[in-house]
Amino acid sequence: MIHLVNHLPHPGAVLDCSLWVASQAAWSHLSAVLLAETWFAAYYPEMNYRGLADIWKKNREIAIELSAMRSLTNEKNRDKISSEECKALSESLLARLHYLQEFLRRDGGRNQTFNAYCTSFIRDAKRIIHHFLQCFNVSIGYSLKGEDFAPSFWTAVQEGGGQGLRGGAKILFLDKPNQGEENNQMNQIYKANRLFT
């Protein structure tokens, strides 16, 4: 098992957890869940990893499906993907993102670090779905609104001047993560996950 990153995180950053768990799992016979629980107990005991483990798992599943969704937009035979398949995949992901948003709302900010990571994740995820729907020219009655236009790490939104799905907001995929404005929550997450900035 080989893991590649283009930068090292500060100790205690969530990316540090991913790398630590992957490296420990490579040479020990411990489960990744147990290793992650141990890491969170050491660095973020207030986060209650065990109570959030199911949400972390759901986020991982969403991330994998979003990756597949992005690859479908570049697929040579994408005309073989039906609009019904596009709708089903998009609606499924949006429902799970809505579940995550409701969980964060009910949490009431008790897990601020977790909420900050998830909020940016949700924004990027919704933008990937929006881009996917635009690429396949499929409308499901969903559009970006309000908080969806706030800054996130891996995407940006360019306002569209046209009508219809393709004339709406254009999603730009960033080559490097957005650092956020100095000293805001996004910037703090960015700095924590980069040892050498």
PDB file of C-alpha atoms in Angstrom:
ATOM      1  CA  MET A   1       0.000   0.000   0.000  1.00  0.00           C
ATOM      2  CA  ILE A   2       1.478   3.350  -1.060  1.00  0.00           C
ATOM      3  CA  HIS A   3       0.031   6.724  -0.126  1.00  0.00           C
ATOM      4  CA  LEU A   4       1.108   9.875  -1.918  1.00  0.00           C
ATOM      5  CA  VAL A   5       0.495  13.449  -0.831  1.00  0.00           C
ATOM      6  CA  ASN A   6       1.845  16.681  -2.242  1.00  0.00           C
ATOM      7  CA  HIS A   7       2.384  18.194   1.197  1.00  0.00           C
ATOM      8  CA  LEU A   8       2.658  17.161   4.842  1.00  0.00           C
ATOM      9  CA  PRO A   9       0.093  18.279   7.404  1.00  0.00           C
ATOM     10  CA  HIS A  10       0.771  19.665  10.857  1.00  0.00           C
ATOM     11  CA  PRO A  11       0.463  17.014  13.566  1.00  0.00           C
ATOM     12  CA  GLY A  12      -3.150  16.919  14.691  1.00  0.00           C
ATOM     13  CA  ALA A  13      -4.667  17.987  11.363  1.00  0.00           C
ATOM     14  CA  VAL A  14      -7.324  15.684   9.907  1.00  0.00           C
ATOM     15  CA  LEU A  15      -5.039  14.881   6.952  1.00  0.00           C
ATOM     16  CA  ASP A  16      -2.494  13.766   9.560  1.00  0.00           C
ATOM     17  CA  CYS A  17      -5.105  11.268  10.784  1.00  0.00           C
ATOM     18  CA  SER A  18      -5.562   9.846   7.293  1.00  0.00           C
ATOM     19  CA  LEU A  19      -1.829   9.406   6.776  1.00  0.00           C
ATOM     20  CA  TRP A  20      -1.254   7.993  10.259  1.00  0.00           C
ATOM     21  CA  VAL A  21      -4.097   5.478   9.964  1.00  0.00           C
ATOM     22  CA  ALA A  22      -2.929   4.393   6.492  1.00  0.00           C
ATOM     23  CA  SER A  23       0.665   3.933   7.633  1.00  0.00           C
ATOM     24  CA  GLN A  24      -0.314   2.061  10.812  1.00  0.00           C
ATOM     25  CA  ALA A  25      -2.707  -0.207   8.929  1.00  0.00           C
ATOM     26  CA  ALA A  26       0.040  -1.028   6.418  1.00  0.00           C
ATOM     27  CA  TRP A  27       2.209  -2.765   9.005  1.00  0.00           C
ATOM     28  CA  SER A  28      -0.160  -3.707  11.824  1.00  0.00           C
ATOM     29  CA  HIS A  29      -3.215  -5.909  11.924  1.00  0.00           C
ATOM     30  CA  LEU A  30      -5.412  -3.278  13.554  1.00  0.00           C
ATOM     31  CA  SER A  31      -8.583  -2.042  11.914  1.00  0.00           C
ATOM     32  CA  ALA A  32      -8.644   1.421  10.370  1.00  0.00           C
ATOM     33  CA  VAL A  33     -11.687   2.275  12.502  1.00  0.00           C
ATOM     34  CA  LEU A  34      -9.854   1.435  15.729  1.00  0.00           C
ATOM     35  CA  LEU A  35      -6.803   3.389  14.585  1.00  0.00           C
ATOM     36  CA  ALA A  36      -8.894   6.435  13.663  1.00  0.00           C
ATOM     37  CA  GLU A  37     -10.690   6.249  17.001  1.00  0.00           C
ATOM     38  CA  THR A  38      -7.314   6.198  18.772  1.00  0.00           C
ATOM     39  CA  TRP A  39      -6.051   9.187  16.770  1.00  0.00           C
ATOM     40  CA  PHE A  40      -9.179  11.242  17.461  1.00  0.00           C
ATOM     41  CA  ALA A  41      -9.026  10.381  21.170  1.00  0.00           C
ATOM     42  CA  ALA A  42      -5.488  11.793  21.226  1.00  0.00           C
ATOM     43  CA  TYR A  43      -6.012  14.943  19.132  1.00  0.00           C
ATOM     44  CA  TYR A  44      -9.742  15.743  19.219  1.00  0.00           C
ATOM     45  CA  PRO A  45     -11.304  14.066  22.272  1.00  0.00           C
ATOM     46  CA  GLU A  46     -14.120  16.648  22.204  1.00  0.00           C
ATOM     47  CA  MET A  47     -15.150  15.447  18.743  1.00  0.00           C
ATOM     48  CA  ASN A  48     -16.536  12.110  19.976  1.00  0.00           C
ATOM     49  CA  TYR A  49     -15.278  10.048  17.050  1.00  0.00           C
ATOM     50  CA  ARG A  50     -17.238   6.975  18.087  1.00  0.00           C
ATOM     51  CA  GLY A  51     -20.461   8.989  17.984  1.00  0.00           C
ATOM     52  CA  LEU A  52     -19.523  10.398  14.565  1.00  0.00           C
ATOM     53  CA  ALA A  53     -18.060   7.220  13.045  1.00  0.00           C
ATOM     54  CA  ASP A  54     -21.188   6.504  11.011  1.00  0.00           C
ATOM     55  CA  ILE A  55     -21.140  10.051   9.592  1.00  0.00           C
ATOM     56  CA  TRP A  56     -17.430   9.747   8.680  1.00  0.00           C
ATOM     57  CA  LYS A  57     -18.256   6.486   6.910  1.00  0.00           C
ATOM     58  CA  LYS A  58     -21.133   8.108   4.990  1.00  0.00           C
ATOM     59  CA  ASN A  59     -18.850  11.010   4.010  1.00  0.00           C
ATOM     60  CA  ARG A  60     -16.298   8.545   2.659  1.00  0.00           C
ATOM     61  CA  GLU A  61     -18.977   6.798   0.582  1.00  0.00           C
ATOM     62  CA  ILE A  62     -20.185  10.153  -0.758  1.00  0.00           C
ATOM     63  CA  ALA A  63     -16.609  11.154  -1.648  1.00  0.00           C
ATOM     64  CA  ILE A  64     -16.089   7.913  -3.591  1.00  0.00           C
ATOM     65  CA  GLU A  65     -19.325   8.416  -5.537  1.00  0.00           C
ATOM     66  CA  LEU A  66     -18.441  12.045  -6.264  1.00  0.00           C
ATOM     67  CA  SER A  67     -15.115  10.882  -7.669  1.00  0.00           C
ATOM     68  CA  ALA A  68     -16.933   8.422  -9.922  1.00  0.00           C
ATOM     69  CA  MET A  69     -19.358  11.170 -10.928  1.00  0.00           C
ATOM     70  CA  ARG A  70     -16.499  13.464 -11.948  1.00  0.00           C
ATOM     71  CA  SER A  71     -14.923  10.705 -14.019  1.00  0.00           C
ATOM     72  CA  LEU A  72     -18.232  10.133 -15.824  1.00  0.00           C
ATOM     73  CA  THR A  73     -18.195  13.717 -17.116  1.00  0.00           C
ATOM     74  CA  ASN A  74     -14.993  12.890 -19.018  1.00  0.00           C
ATOM     75  CA  GLU A  75     -16.119   9.439 -20.175  1.00  0.00           C
ATOM     76  CA  LYS A  76     -15.795   8.910 -23.939  1.00  0.00           C
ATOM     77  CA  ASN A  77     -19.005   6.869 -24.063  1.00  0.00           C
ATOM     78  CA  ARG A  78     -20.933   9.183 -21.786  1.00  0.00           C
ATOM     79  CA  ASP A  79     -23.808   9.366 -24.266  1.00  0.00           C
ATOM     80  CA  LYS A  80     -24.631   5.811 -23.156  1.00  0.00           C
ATOM     81  CA  ILE A  81     -25.420   7.078 -19.659  1.00  0.00           C
ATOM     82  CA  SER A  82     -29.148   7.759 -19.504  1.00  0.00           C
ATOM     83  CA  SER A  83     -30.706  10.861 -18.011  1.00  0.00           C
ATOM     84  CA  GLU A  84     -32.524   8.576 -15.543  1.00  0.00           C
ATOM     85  CA  GLU A  85     -29.178   7.210 -14.318  1.00  0.00           C
ATOM     86  CA  CYS A  86     -27.891  10.780 -13.931  1.00  0.00           C
ATOM     87  CA  LYS A  87     -30.999  11.762 -11.988  1.00  0.00           C
ATOM     88  CA  ALA A  88     -30.846   8.727  -9.710  1.00  0.00           C
ATOM     89  CA  LEU A  89     -27.175   9.224  -8.862  1.00  0.00           C
ATOM     90  CA  SER A  90     -27.599  12.976  -8.296  1.00  0.00           C
ATOM     91  CA  GLU A  91     -30.749  12.667  -6.198  1.00  0.00           C
ATOM     92  CA  SER A  92     -29.195   9.931  -4.078  1.00  0.00           C
ATOM     93  CA  LEU A  93     -26.132  12.051  -3.339  1.00  0.00           C
ATOM     94  CA  LEU A  94     -28.197  15.172  -2.659  1.00  0.00           C
ATOM     95  CA  ALA A  95     -30.389  13.235  -0.211  1.00  0.00           C
ATOM     96  CA  ARG A  96     -27.321  12.040   1.693  1.00  0.00           C
ATOM     97  CA  LEU A  97     -25.861  15.552   1.725  1.00  0.00           C
ATOM     98  CA  HIS A  98     -29.185  16.840   3.069  1.00  0.00           C
ATOM     99  CA  TYR A  99     -29.001  14.191   5.812  1.00  0.00           C
ATOM    100  CA  LEU A 100     -25.502  15.410   6.676  1.00  0.00           C
ATOM    101  CA  GLN A 101     -26.666  19.044   6.771  1.00  0.00           C
ATOM    102  CA  GLU A 102     -29.534  18.117   9.081  1.00  0.00           C
ATOM    103  CA  PHE A 103     -27.129  16.214  11.324  1.00  0.00           C
ATOM    104  CA  LEU A 104     -24.887  19.294  11.546  1.00  0.00           C
ATOM    105  CA  ARG A 105     -27.885  21.518  12.267  1.00  0.00           C
ATOM    106  CA  ARG A 106     -29.079  19.219  15.074  1.00  0.00           C
ATOM    107  CA  ASP A 107     -25.523  19.036  16.422  1.00  0.00           C
ATOM    108  CA  GLY A 108     -25.749  22.769  17.056  1.00  0.00           C
ATOM    109  CA  GLY A 109     -22.018  23.409  16.681  1.00  0.00           C
ATOM    110  CA  ARG A 110     -20.922  21.068  19.482  1.00  0.00           C
ATOM    111  CA  ASN A 111     -18.280  19.634  17.136  1.00  0.00           C
ATOM    112  CA  GLN A 112     -16.997  22.850  15.548  1.00  0.00           C
ATOM    113  CA  THR A 113     -13.996  21.308  13.792  1.00  0.00           C
ATOM    114  CA  PHE A 114     -16.087  18.510  12.331  1.00  0.00           C
ATOM    115  CA  ASN A 115     -18.802  20.976  11.289  1.00  0.00           C
ATOM    116  CA  ALA A 116     -16.253  23.206   9.541  1.00  0.00           C
ATOM    117  CA  TYR A 117     -14.816  20.304   7.528  1.00  0.00           C
ATOM    118  CA  CYS A 118     -18.268  19.010   6.625  1.00  0.00           C
ATOM    119  CA  THR A 119     -19.617  22.400   5.588  1.00  0.00           C
ATOM    120  CA  SER A 120     -16.847  22.855   3.012  1.00  0.00           C
ATOM    121  CA  PHE A 121     -17.231  19.238   1.912  1.00  0.00           C
ATOM    122  CA  ILE A 122     -20.969  19.763   1.339  1.00  0.00           C
ATOM    123  CA  ARG A 123     -20.363  22.911  -0.728  1.00  0.00           C
ATOM    124  CA  ASP A 124     -17.837  21.172  -2.963  1.00  0.00           C
ATOM    125  CA  ALA A 125     -20.078  18.108  -3.264  1.00  0.00           C
ATOM    126  CA  LYS A 126     -23.114  20.128  -4.330  1.00  0.00           C
ATOM    127  CA  ARG A 127     -21.018  21.939  -6.913  1.00  0.00           C
ATOM    128  CA  ILE A 128     -19.722  18.662  -8.339  1.00  0.00           C
ATOM    129  CA  ILE A 129     -23.315  17.444  -8.639  1.00  0.00           C
ATOM    130  CA  HIS A 130     -24.353  20.727 -10.292  1.00  0.00           C
ATOM    131  CA  HIS A 131     -21.482  20.391 -12.795  1.00  0.00           C
ATOM    132  CA  PHE A 132     -22.433  16.768 -13.480  1.00  0.00           C
ATOM    133  CA  LEU A 133     -26.042  17.729 -14.189  1.00  0.00           C
ATOM    134  CA  GLN A 134     -24.879  20.527 -16.498  1.00  0.00           C
ATOM    135  CA  CYS A 135     -22.564  18.188 -18.424  1.00  0.00           C
ATOM    136  CA  PHE A 136     -25.401  15.755 -19.066  1.00  0.00           C
ATOM    137  CA  ASN A 137     -28.008  18.526 -19.461  1.00  0.00           C
ATOM    138  CA  VAL A 138     -30.257  16.883 -16.886  1.00  0.00           C
ATOM    139  CA  SER A 139     -32.598  18.916 -14.715  1.00  0.00           C
ATOM    140  CA  ILE A 140     -33.881  17.589 -11.394  1.00  0.00           C
ATOM    141  CA  GLY A 141     -35.352  20.766  -9.941  1.00  0.00           C
ATOM    142  CA  TYR A 142     -32.201  21.431  -7.945  1.00  0.00           C
ATOM    143  CA  SER A 143     -30.095  24.565  -8.081  1.00  0.00           C
ATOM    144  CA  LEU A 144     -27.324  26.101  -6.046  1.00  0.00           C
ATOM    145  CA  LYS A 145     -28.542  28.746  -3.628  1.00  0.00           C
ATOM    146  CA  GLY A 146     -27.490  30.848  -0.655  1.00  0.00           C
ATOM    147  CA  GLU A 147     -24.752  29.139   1.331  1.00  0.00           C
ATOM    148  CA  ASP A 148     -23.799  27.015  -1.706  1.00  0.00           C
ATOM    149  CA  PHE A 149     -22.054  30.086  -3.167  1.00  0.00           C
ATOM    150  CA  ALA A 150     -19.773  30.623  -0.153  1.00  0.00           C
ATOM    151  CA  PRO A 151     -16.064  29.787  -0.620  1.00  0.00           C
ATOM    152  CA  SER A 152     -14.934  26.167  -0.453  1.00  0.00           C
ATOM    153  CA  PHE A 153     -11.628  24.361  -0.876  1.00  0.00           C
ATOM    154  CA  TRP A 154     -11.761  22.676  -4.281  1.00  0.00           C
ATOM    155  CA  THR A 155     -14.376  24.505  -6.349  1.00  0.00           C
ATOM    156  CA  ALA A 156     -15.456  28.032  -7.194  1.00  0.00           C
ATOM    157  CA  VAL A 157     -18.682  29.308  -8.715  1.00  0.00           C
ATOM    158  CA  GLN A 158     -18.817  31.686 -11.638  1.00  0.00           C
ATOM    159  CA  GLU A 159     -22.206  33.333 -12.032  1.00  0.00           C
ATOM    160  CA  GLY A 160     -23.923  32.407 -15.274  1.00  0.00           C
ATOM    161  CA  GLY A 161     -25.776  34.930 -17.336  1.00  0.00           C
ATOM    162  CA  GLY A 162     -27.812  32.574 -19.460  1.00  0.00           C
ATOM    163  CA  GLN A 163     -30.993  30.670 -18.963  1.00  0.00           C
ATOM    164  CA  GLY A 164     -31.561  27.021 -18.307  1.00  0.00           C
ATOM    165  CA  LEU A 165     -29.269  24.558 -16.611  1.00  0.00           C
ATOM    166  CA  ARG A 166     -26.269  25.115 -18.880  1.00  0.00           C
ATOM    167  CA  GLY A 167     -26.636  28.892 -18.759  1.00  0.00           C
ATOM    168  CA  GLY A 168     -26.595  28.937 -14.961  1.00  0.00           C
ATOM    169  CA  ALA A 169     -23.675  29.066 -12.567  1.00  0.00           C
ATOM    170  CA  LYS A 170     -20.472  27.542 -13.936  1.00  0.00           C
ATOM    171  CA  ILE A 171     -18.401  25.378 -11.624  1.00  0.00           C
ATOM    172  CA  LEU A 172     -14.636  25.856 -11.693  1.00  0.00           C
ATOM    173  CA  PHE A 173     -12.428  23.082 -10.333  1.00  0.00           C
ATOM    174  CA  LEU A 174      -9.332  24.402  -8.579  1.00  0.00           C
ATOM    175  CA  ASP A 175      -5.876  22.888  -9.079  1.00  0.00           C
ATOM    176  CA  LYS A 176      -4.836  23.988  -5.601  1.00  0.00           C
ATOM    177  CA  PRO A 177      -7.084  24.298  -2.561  1.00  0.00           C
ATOM    178  CA  ASN A 178      -8.586  27.684  -1.786  1.00  0.00           C
ATOM    179  CA  GLN A 179      -6.819  29.052   1.291  1.00  0.00           C
ATOM    180  CA  GLY A 180      -9.730  31.186   2.412  1.00  0.00           C
ATOM    181  CA  GLU A 181      -9.326  34.669   3.827  1.00  0.00           C
ATOM    182  CA  GLU A 182      -6.649  35.232   6.450  1.00  0.00           C
ATOM    183  CA  ASN A 183      -7.677  33.971   9.909  1.00  0.00           C
ATOM    184  CA  ASN A 184     -11.123  32.678   8.929  1.00  0.00           C
ATOM    185  CA  GLN A 185     -12.112  29.091   9.687  1.00  0.00           C
ATOM    186  CA  MET A 186     -11.313  27.878   6.179  1.00  0.00           C
ATOM    187  CA  ASN A 187      -7.851  29.439   6.356  1.00  0.00           C
ATOM    188  CA  GLN A 188      -7.212  27.777   9.720  1.00  0.00           C
ATOM    189  CA  ILE A 189      -8.133  24.368   8.283  1.00  0.00           C
ATOM    190  CA  TYR A 190      -5.928  25.015   5.254  1.00  0.00           C
ATOM    191  CA  LYS A 191      -2.938  25.981   7.412  1.00  0.00           C
ATOM    192  CA  ALA A 192      -3.416  23.021   9.763  1.00  0.00           C
ATOM    193  CA  ASN A 193      -3.255  20.631   6.830  1.00  0.00           C
ATOM    194  CA  ARG A 194      -0.069  22.116   5.369  1.00  0.00           C
ATOM    195  CA  LEU A 195       3.130  21.843   7.391  1.00  0.00           C
ATOM    196  CA  PHE A 196       5.093  23.992   4.950  1.00  0.00           C
ATOM    197  CA  THR A 197       3.031  26.896   3.611  1.00  0.00           C
TER     198      THR A 197
END
